[in-house]
GROMACS .gro file of C-alpha atoms in nm:
model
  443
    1UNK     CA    1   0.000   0.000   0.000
    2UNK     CA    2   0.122   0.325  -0.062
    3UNK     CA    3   0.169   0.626   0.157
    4UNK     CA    4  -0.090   0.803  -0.021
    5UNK     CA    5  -0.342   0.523   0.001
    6UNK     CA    6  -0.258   0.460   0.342
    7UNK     CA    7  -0.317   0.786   0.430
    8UNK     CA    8  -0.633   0.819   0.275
    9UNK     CA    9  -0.732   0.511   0.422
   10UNK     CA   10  -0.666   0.650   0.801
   11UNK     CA   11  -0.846   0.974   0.684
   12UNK     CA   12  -1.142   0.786   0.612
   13UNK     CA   13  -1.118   0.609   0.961
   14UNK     CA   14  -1.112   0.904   1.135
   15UNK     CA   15  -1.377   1.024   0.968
   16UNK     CA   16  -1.584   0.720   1.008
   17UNK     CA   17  -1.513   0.752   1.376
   18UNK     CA   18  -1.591   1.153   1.407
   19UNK     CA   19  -1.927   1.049   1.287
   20UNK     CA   20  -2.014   0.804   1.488
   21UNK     CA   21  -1.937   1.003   1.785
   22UNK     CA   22  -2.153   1.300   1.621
   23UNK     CA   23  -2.439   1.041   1.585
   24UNK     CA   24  -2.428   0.890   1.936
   25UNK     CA   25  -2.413   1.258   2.025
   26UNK     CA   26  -2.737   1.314   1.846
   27UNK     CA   27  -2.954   1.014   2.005
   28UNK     CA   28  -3.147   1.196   2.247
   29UNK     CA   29  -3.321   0.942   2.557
   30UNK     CA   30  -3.689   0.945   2.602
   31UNK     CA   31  -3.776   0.793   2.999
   32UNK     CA   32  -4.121   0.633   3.077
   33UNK     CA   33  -4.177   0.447   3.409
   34UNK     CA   34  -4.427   0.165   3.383
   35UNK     CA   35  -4.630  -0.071   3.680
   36UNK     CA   36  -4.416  -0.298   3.828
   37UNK     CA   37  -4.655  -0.596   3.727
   38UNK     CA   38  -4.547  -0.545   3.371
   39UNK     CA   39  -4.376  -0.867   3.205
   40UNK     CA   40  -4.016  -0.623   3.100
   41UNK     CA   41  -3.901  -0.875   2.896
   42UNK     CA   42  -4.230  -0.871   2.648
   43UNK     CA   43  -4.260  -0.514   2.664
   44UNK     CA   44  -3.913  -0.471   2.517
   45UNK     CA   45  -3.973  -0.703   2.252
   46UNK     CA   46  -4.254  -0.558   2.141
   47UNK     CA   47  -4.231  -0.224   2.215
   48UNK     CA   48  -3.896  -0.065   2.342
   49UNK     CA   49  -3.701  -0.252   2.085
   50UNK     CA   50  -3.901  -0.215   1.750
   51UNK     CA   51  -3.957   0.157   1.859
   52UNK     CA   52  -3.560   0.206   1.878
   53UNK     CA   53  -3.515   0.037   1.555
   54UNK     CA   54  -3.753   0.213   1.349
   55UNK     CA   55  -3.551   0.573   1.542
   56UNK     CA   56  -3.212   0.561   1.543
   57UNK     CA   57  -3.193   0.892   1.718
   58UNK     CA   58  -3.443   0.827   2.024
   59UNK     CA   59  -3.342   0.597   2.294
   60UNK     CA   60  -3.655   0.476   2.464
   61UNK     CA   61  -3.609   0.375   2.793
   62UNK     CA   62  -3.875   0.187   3.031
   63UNK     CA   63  -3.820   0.107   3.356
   64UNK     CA   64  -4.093  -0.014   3.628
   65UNK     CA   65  -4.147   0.112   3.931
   66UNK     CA   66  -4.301   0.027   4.256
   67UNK     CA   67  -4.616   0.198   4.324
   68UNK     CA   68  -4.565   0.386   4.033
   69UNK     CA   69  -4.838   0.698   4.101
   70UNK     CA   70  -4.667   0.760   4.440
   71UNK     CA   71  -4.335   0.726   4.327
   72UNK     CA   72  -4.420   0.962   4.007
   73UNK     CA   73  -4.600   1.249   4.238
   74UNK     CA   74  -4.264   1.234   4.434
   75UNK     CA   75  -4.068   1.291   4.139
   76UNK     CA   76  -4.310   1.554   3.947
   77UNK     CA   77  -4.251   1.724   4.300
   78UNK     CA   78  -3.853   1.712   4.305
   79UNK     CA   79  -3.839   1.773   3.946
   80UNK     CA   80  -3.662   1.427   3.845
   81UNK     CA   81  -4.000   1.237   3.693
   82UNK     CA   82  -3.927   1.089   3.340
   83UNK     CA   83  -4.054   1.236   3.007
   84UNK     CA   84  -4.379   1.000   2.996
   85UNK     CA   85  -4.598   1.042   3.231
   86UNK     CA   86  -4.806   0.752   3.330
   87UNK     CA   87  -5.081   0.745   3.575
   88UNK     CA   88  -5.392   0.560   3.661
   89UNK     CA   89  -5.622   0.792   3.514
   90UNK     CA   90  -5.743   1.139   3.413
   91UNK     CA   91  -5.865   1.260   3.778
   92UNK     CA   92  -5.485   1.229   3.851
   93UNK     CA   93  -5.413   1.393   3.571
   94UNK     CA   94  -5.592   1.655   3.679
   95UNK     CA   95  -5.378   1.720   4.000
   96UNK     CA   96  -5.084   1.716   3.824
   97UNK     CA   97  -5.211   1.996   3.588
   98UNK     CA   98  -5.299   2.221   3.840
   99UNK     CA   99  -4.940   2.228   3.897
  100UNK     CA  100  -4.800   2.314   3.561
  101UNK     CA  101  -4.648   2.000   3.533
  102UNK     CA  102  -4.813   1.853   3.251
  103UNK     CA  103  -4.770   1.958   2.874
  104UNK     CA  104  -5.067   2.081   2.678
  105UNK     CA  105  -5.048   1.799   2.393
  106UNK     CA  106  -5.299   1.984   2.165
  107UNK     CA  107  -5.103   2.093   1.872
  108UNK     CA  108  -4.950   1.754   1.854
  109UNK     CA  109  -5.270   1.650   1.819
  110UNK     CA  110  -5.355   1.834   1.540
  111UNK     CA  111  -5.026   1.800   1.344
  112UNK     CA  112  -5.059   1.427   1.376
  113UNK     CA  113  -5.414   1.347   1.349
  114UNK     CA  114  -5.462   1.192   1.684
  115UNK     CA  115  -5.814   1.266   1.724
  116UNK     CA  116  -5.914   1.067   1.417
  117UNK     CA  117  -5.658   0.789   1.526
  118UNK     CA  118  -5.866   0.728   1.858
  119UNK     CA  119  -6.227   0.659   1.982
  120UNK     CA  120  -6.392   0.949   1.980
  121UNK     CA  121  -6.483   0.947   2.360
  122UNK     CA  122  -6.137   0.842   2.464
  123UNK     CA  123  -6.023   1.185   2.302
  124UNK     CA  124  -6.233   1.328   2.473
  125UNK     CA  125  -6.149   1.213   2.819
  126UNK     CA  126  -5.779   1.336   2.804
  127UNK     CA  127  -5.916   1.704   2.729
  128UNK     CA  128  -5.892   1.978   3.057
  129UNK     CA  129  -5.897   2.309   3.065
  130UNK     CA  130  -5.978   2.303   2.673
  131UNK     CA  131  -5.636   2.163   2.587
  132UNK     CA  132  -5.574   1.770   2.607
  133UNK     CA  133  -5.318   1.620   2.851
  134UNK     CA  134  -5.367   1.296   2.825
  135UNK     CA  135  -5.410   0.985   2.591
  136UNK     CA  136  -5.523   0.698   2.726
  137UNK     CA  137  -5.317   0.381   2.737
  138UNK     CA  138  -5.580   0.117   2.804
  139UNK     CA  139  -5.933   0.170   2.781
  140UNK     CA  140  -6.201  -0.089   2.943
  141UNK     CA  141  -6.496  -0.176   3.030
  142UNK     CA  142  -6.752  -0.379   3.298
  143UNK     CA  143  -6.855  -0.745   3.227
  144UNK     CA  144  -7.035  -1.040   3.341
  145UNK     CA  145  -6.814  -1.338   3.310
  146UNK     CA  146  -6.980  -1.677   3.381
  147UNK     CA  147  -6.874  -2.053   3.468
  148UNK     CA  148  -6.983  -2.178   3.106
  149UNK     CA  149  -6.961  -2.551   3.247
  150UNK     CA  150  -7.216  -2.471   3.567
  151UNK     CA  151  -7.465  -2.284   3.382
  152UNK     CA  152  -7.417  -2.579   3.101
  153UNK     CA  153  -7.463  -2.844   3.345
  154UNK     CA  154  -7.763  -2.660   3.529
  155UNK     CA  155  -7.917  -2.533   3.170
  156UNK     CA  156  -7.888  -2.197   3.254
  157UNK     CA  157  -7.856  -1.901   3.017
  158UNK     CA  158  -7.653  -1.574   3.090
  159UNK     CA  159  -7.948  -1.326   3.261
  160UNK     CA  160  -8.042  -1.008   3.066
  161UNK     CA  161  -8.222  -0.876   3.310
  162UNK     CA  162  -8.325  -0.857   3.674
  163UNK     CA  163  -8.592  -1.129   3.680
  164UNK     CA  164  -8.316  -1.354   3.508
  165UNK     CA  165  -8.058  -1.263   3.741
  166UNK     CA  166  -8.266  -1.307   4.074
  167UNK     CA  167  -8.434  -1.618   3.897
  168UNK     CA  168  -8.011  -1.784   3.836
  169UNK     CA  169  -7.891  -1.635   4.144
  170UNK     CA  170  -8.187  -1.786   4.330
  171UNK     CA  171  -8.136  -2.159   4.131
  172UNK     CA  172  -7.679  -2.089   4.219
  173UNK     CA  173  -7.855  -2.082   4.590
  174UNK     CA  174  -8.041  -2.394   4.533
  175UNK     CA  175  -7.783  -2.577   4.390
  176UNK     CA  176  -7.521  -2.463   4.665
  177UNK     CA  177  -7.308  -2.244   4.512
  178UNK     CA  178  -7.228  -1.882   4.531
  179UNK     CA  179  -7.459  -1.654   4.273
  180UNK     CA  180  -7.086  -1.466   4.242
  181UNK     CA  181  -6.790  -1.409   4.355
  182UNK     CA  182  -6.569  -1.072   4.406
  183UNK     CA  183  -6.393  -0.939   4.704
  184UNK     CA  184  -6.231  -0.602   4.772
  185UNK     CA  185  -5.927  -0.757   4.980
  186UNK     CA  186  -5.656  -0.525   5.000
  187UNK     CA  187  -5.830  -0.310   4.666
  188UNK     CA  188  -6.113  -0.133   4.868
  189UNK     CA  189  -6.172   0.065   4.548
  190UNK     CA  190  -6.306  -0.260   4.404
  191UNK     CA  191  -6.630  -0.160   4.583
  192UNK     CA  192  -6.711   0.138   4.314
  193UNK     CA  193  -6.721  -0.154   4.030
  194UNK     CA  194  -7.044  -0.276   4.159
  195UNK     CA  195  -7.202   0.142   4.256
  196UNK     CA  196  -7.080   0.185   3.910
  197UNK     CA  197  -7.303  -0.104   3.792
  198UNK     CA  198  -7.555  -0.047   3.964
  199UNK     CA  199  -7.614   0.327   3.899
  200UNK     CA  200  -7.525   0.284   3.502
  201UNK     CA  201  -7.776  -0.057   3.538
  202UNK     CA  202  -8.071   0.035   3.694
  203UNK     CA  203  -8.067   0.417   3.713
  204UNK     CA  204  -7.977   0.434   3.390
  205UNK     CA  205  -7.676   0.566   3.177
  206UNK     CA  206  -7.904   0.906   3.074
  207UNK     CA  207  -7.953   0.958   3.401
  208UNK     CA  208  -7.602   0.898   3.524
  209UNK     CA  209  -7.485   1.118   3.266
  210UNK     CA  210  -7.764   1.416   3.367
  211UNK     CA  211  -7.606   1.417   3.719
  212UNK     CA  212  -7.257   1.400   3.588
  213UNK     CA  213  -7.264   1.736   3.424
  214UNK     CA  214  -7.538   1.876   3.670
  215UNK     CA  215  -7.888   1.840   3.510
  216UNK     CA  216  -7.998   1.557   3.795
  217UNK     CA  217  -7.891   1.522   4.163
  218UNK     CA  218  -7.769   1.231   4.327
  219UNK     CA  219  -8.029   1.215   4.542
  220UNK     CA  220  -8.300   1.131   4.261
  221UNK     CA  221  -8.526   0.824   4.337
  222UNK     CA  222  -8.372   0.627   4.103
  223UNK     CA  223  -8.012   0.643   4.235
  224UNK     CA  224  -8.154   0.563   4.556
  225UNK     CA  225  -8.342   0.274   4.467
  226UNK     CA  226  -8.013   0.148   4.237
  227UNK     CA  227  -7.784   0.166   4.577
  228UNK     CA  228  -8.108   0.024   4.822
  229UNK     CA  229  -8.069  -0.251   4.534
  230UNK     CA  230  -7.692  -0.278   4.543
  231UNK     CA  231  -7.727  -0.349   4.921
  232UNK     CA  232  -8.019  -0.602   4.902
  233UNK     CA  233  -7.798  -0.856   4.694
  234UNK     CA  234  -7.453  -0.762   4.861
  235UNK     CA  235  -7.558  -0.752   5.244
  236UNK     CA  236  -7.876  -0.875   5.286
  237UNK     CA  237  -7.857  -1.219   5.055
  238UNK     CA  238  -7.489  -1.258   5.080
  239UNK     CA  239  -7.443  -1.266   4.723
  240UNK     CA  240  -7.145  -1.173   4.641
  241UNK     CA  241  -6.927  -1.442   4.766
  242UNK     CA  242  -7.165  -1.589   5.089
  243UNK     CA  243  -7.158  -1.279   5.273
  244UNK     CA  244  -7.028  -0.927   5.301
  245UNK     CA  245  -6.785  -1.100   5.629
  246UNK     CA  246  -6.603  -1.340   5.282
  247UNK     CA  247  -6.656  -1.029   5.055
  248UNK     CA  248  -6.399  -0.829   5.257
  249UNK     CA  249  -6.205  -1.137   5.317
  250UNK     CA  250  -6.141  -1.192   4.912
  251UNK     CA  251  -5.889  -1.057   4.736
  252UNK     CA  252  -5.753  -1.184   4.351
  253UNK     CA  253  -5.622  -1.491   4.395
  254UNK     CA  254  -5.924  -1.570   4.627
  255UNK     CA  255  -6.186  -1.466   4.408
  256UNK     CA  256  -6.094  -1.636   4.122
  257UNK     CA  257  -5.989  -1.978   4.296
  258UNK     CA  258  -6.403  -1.983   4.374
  259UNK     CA  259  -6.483  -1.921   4.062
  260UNK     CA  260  -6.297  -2.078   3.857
  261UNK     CA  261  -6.326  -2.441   4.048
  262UNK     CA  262  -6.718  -2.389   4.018
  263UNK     CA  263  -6.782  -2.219   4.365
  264UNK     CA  264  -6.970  -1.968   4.245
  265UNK     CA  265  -7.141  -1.887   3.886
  266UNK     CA  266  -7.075  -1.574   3.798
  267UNK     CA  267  -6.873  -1.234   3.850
  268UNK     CA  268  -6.896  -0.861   3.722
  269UNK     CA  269  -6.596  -0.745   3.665
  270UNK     CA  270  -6.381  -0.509   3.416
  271UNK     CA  271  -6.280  -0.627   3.141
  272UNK     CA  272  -5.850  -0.671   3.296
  273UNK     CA  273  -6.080  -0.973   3.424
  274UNK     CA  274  -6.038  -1.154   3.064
  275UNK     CA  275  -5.638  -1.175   3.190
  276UNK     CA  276  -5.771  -1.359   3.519
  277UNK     CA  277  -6.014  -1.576   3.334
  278UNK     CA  278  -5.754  -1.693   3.141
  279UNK     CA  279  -5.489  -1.747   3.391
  280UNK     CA  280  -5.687  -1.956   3.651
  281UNK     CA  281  -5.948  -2.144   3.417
  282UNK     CA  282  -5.636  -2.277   3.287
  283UNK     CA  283  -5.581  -2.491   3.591
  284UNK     CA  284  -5.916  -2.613   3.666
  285UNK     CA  285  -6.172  -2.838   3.452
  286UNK     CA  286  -6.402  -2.554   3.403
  287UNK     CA  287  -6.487  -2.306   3.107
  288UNK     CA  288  -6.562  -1.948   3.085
  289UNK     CA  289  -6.741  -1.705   2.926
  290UNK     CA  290  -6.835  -1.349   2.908
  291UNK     CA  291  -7.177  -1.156   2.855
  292UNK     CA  292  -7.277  -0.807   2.877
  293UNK     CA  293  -7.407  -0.695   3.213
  294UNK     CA  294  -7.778  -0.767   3.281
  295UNK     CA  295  -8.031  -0.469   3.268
  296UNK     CA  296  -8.166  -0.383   3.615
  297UNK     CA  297  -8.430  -0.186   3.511
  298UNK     CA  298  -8.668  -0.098   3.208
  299UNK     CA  299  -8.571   0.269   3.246
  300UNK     CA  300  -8.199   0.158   3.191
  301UNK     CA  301  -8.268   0.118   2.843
  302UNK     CA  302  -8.065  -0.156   2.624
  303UNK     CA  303  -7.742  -0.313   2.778
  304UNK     CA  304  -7.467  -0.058   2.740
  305UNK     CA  305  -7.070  -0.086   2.790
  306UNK     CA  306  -6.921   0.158   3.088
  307UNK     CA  307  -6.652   0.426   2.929
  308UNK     CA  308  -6.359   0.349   3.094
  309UNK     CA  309  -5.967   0.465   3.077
  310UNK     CA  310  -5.722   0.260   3.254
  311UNK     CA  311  -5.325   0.422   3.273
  312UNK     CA  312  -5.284   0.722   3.067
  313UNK     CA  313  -5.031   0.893   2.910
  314UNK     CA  314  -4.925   1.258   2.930
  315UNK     CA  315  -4.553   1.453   2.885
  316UNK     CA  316  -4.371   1.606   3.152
  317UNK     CA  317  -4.349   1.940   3.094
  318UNK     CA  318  -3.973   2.001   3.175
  319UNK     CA  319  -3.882   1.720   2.882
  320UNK     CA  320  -3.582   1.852   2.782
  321UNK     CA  321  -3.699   1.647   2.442
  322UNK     CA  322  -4.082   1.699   2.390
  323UNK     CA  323  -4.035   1.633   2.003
  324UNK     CA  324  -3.926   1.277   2.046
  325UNK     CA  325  -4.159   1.176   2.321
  326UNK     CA  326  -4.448   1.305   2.099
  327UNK     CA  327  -4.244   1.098   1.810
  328UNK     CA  328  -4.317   0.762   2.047
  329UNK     CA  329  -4.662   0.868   2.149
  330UNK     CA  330  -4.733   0.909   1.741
  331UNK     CA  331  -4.617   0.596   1.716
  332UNK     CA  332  -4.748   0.395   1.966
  333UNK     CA  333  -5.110   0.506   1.824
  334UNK     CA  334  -5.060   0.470   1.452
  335UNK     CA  335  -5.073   0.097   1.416
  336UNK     CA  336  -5.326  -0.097   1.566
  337UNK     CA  337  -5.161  -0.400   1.486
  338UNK     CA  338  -4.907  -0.293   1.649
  339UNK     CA  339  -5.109  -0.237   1.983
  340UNK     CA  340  -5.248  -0.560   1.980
  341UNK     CA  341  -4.910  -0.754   1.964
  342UNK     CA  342  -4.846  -0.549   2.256
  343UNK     CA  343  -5.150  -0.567   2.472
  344UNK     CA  344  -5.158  -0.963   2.374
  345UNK     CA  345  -4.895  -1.082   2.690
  346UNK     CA  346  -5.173  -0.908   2.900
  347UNK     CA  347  -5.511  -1.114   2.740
  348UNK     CA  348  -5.607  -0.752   2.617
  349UNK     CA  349  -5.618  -0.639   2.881
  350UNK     CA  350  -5.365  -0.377   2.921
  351UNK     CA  351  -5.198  -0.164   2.706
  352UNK     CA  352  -5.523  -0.149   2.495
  353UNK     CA  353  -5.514   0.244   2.354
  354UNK     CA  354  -5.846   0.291   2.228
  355UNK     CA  355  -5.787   0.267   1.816
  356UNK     CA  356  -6.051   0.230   1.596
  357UNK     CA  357  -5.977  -0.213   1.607
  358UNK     CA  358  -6.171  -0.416   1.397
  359UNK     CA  359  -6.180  -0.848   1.454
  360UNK     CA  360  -5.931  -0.861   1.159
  361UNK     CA  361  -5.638  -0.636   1.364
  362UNK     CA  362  -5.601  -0.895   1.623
  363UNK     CA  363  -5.371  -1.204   1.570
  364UNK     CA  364  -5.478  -1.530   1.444
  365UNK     CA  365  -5.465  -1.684   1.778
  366UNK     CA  366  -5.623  -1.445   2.010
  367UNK     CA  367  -5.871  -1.583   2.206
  368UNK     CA  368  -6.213  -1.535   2.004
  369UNK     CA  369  -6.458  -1.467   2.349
  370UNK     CA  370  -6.220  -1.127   2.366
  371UNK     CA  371  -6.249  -1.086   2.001
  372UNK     CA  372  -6.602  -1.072   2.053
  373UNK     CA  373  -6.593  -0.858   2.320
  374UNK     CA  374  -6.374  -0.531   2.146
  375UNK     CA  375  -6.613  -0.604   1.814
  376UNK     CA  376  -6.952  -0.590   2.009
  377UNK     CA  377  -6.810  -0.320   2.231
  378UNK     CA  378  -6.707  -0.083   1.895
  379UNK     CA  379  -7.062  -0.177   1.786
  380UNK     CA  380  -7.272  -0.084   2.100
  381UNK     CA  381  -7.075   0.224   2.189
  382UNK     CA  382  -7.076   0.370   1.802
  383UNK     CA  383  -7.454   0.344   1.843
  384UNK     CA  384  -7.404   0.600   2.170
  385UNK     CA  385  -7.569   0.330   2.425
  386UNK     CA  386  -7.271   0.398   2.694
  387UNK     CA  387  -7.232   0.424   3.059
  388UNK     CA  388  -6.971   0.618   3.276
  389UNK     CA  389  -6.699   0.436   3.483
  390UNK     CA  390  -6.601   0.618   3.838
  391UNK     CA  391  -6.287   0.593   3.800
  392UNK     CA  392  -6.320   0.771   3.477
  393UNK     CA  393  -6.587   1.089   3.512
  394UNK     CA  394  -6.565   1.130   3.840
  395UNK     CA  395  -6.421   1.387   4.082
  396UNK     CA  396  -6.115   1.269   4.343
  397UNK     CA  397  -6.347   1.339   4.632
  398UNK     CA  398  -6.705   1.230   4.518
  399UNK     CA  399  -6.561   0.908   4.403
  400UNK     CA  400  -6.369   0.803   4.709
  401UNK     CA  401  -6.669   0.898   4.867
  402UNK     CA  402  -6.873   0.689   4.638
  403UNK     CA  403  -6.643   0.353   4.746
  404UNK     CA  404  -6.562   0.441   5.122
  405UNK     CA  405  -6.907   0.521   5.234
  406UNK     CA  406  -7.098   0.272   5.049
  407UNK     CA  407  -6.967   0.020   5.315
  408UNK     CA  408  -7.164   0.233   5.566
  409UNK     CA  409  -7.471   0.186   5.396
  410UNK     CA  410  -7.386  -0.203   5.350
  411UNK     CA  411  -7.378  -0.216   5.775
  412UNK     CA  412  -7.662  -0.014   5.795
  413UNK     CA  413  -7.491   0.225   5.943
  414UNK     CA  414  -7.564   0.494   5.683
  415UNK     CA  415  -7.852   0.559   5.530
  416UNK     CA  416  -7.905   0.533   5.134
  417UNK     CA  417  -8.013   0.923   5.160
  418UNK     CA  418  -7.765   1.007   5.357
  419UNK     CA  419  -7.513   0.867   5.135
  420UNK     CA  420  -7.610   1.014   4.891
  421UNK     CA  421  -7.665   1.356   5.008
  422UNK     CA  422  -7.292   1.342   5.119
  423UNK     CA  423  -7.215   1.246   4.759
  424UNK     CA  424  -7.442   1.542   4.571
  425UNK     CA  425  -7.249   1.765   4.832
  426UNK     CA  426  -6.913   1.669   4.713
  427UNK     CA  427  -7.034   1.731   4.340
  428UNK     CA  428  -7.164   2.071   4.396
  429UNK     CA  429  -6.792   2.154   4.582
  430UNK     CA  430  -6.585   2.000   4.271
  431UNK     CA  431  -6.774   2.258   4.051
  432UNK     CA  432  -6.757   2.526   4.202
  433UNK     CA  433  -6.330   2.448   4.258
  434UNK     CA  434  -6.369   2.356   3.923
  435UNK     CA  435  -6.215   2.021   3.988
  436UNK     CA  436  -6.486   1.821   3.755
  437UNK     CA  437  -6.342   1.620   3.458
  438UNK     CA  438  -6.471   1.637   3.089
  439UNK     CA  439  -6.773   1.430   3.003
  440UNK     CA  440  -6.813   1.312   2.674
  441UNK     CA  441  -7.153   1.439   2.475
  442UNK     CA  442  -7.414   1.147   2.444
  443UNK     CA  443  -7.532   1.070   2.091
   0.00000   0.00000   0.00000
């Protein structure tokens, strides 16, 4: 080799080196802490890696975190939270805004289409303040699963309504079982999944949604009769696991041991429940199944499917890169595809962002009972009959209410008016502190 080649050959080297350096200058790191429960391993495979391979200059970086919407108010507080923001749902979100913490995503929105990209309520729900500051990273709903092989073997059929219900519940009685099984072991919250059913169920979603943005008070007739009937089948016929004693005795892994090994025939639940369903059924020699929620009361109208968010997703606003963690929130919602492969180690239950899905987006092998469920629930909530989670629409202080007090009225040691007088009190404070979240319009 010459010295000419030689030297042109170190040149280019150098050169190759210089700009590798300059490009490993350029990669900029985009944080987001996750729930500890999360399976790392399948999350990087499916999302952290593709994601980093598709954008050679954004790092994404996930880590989990223990109690991740304590740990995250910490760090929003001592200015060292990560560029995602993830919390358990938009009344949190809320808090945070108030203290200028959270970036106003709306011109992102617009630049990349993101409110045709999602369900048109879930849009909605990240919107405060008229900008949005949140996209939701799972959205769910409330479901009656069933033991397919008891009612099989006892000829039942999944009830539709409240004569059906009694009429099975009655006939689980007979037959020495349960009627269903839930607990609220060591998730006390768990409570507002059945007020939530019961108000959307037998009050009615209209009239849950009247009283949400003030038309109606809480203390109507009919929300009183849907909590006097919420107590009948809880505390006075044991219902719900043999008594309200085993009720707060139940937690997960209780819950779904009796159901799943025939114990009891059938639970409401959200729909993170297909995960459970899947997991413990698994072991035993019995089947599942899933059916809407009965109808409690002719003024309830047809069934409906309860608006729900689960974690959202929002940007820190001291990101020292905003660009690129609006670059991995683009992406994350422009494939649906792409969301399913990701919410699939979770039976669809998490990680669901609320795309417009159709029974052809999910893999070949997905379990066709949760097929069915996203199809039926695009079909039922595009034709406006919808109902309003608590965790969702309502207020930090009227729904803890909502779920603490409710055990008072289960003991008898509260009355149904009283409880809810308490609750149309804490309504009537949230708006005038203008600390009430964004309802979407009814069709």
């Amino acid at each position: 080799m010459s010295k000419k080649s030689a030297l042109l050959l170190l040149m280019a080297v150098l050169l190759l080196l210089v700009g590798t350096a300059v490009a490993q200058d350029n990669v900029v790191t985009v944080t987001w802490w996750m729930e500890d429960y999360i399976d790392i391993d399948q999350i990087n495979e499916t999302l952290v890696n593709p994601f980093n391979a598709e954008h050679p200059g954004i790092q994404l970086v996930v880590t989990p975190q223990v109690e991740l919407n304590n740990t995250l108010r910490t760090a929003l507080a001592s200015g060292e939270a990560p560029d995602i923001l993830q919390t358990p749902g938009a009344s949190f979100i809320a808090e945070f805004l108030k203290s200028g913490l959270i970036m106003n995503l709306q011109d992102a929105a617009v630049a990349n289409g993101w409110e045709e990209k999602l369900l048109p309520w879930a849009y909605q729900s990240g919107i405060l303040e008229g900008g949005l500051y949140s996209i939701p990273l799972t959205y769910e709903s409330m479901v009656m699963l069933y033991n397919k092989t008891v009612f099989e073997q006892n000829g039942w059929t999944p009830p539709t309504n409240l004569a059906e219900f009694e009429a099975v519940s009655e006939a689980a009685i007979a037959a020495g079982i349960n009627p269903l099984s839930y607990g609220n072991l060591r998730s006390q919250p768990n409570n507002e999944h059945l007020v939530g059913i019961y108000l959307n169920n037998y009050a009615g979603p209209e009239n849950v949604y009247k009283a949400l943005i003030g038309e109606k008070s809480w203390t109507d007739p009919e929300f009183a009769e849907a909590i006097a009937l919420l107590k009948t089948h809880i505390a006075d016929n044991g219902w719900y696991s043999g008594s309200l004693e085993t009720y707060f005795a139940y937690g997960w892994d209780e819950f779904w041991g009796e159901f799943s090994t025939g114990g009891a025939a059938m639970m409401f639940i959200g729909t993170w429940g297909f995960r459970g369903a899947t997991e413990f059924f698994a072991e035993t020699e019995y089947d599942w199944d899933w059916a809407p929620l009965p109808v409690f009361s002719e003024g309830a109208g047809e069934y409906n499917y309860e608006l729900a968010t689960g974690s959202t997703l929002s940007v820190n606003a001291e990101s020292e890169n905003p660009e690129a963690v609006i670059t991995v929130l683009d992406w994350l919602m422009s494939d649906p595809a792409r969301v399913l492969t990701i919410a699939s180690g979770y039976g669809y239950g998490e990680y669901m962002i609320p795309l417009h899905f159709t029974a052809e987006d999910f893999p070949a092998d997905a379990d066709p009972r949760i097929v069915r469920f996203f199809s039926d629930f695009a079909a039922v909530t595009g034709e406006g009959r919808v109902g309003y989670t608590t965790w969702t629409f309502w207020p930090a202080d009227p729904n803890i209410q909502l779920w603490e007090s409710v055990e008072g009225v289960w003991f008898d040691e509260l009355s149904v008016e009283d409880y809810l007088a308490e609750q149309q009190a804490l309504w009537e404070q949230a708006r005038a502190d203008g600390a009430t979240l964004p309802i979407p319009a009814r069709q």
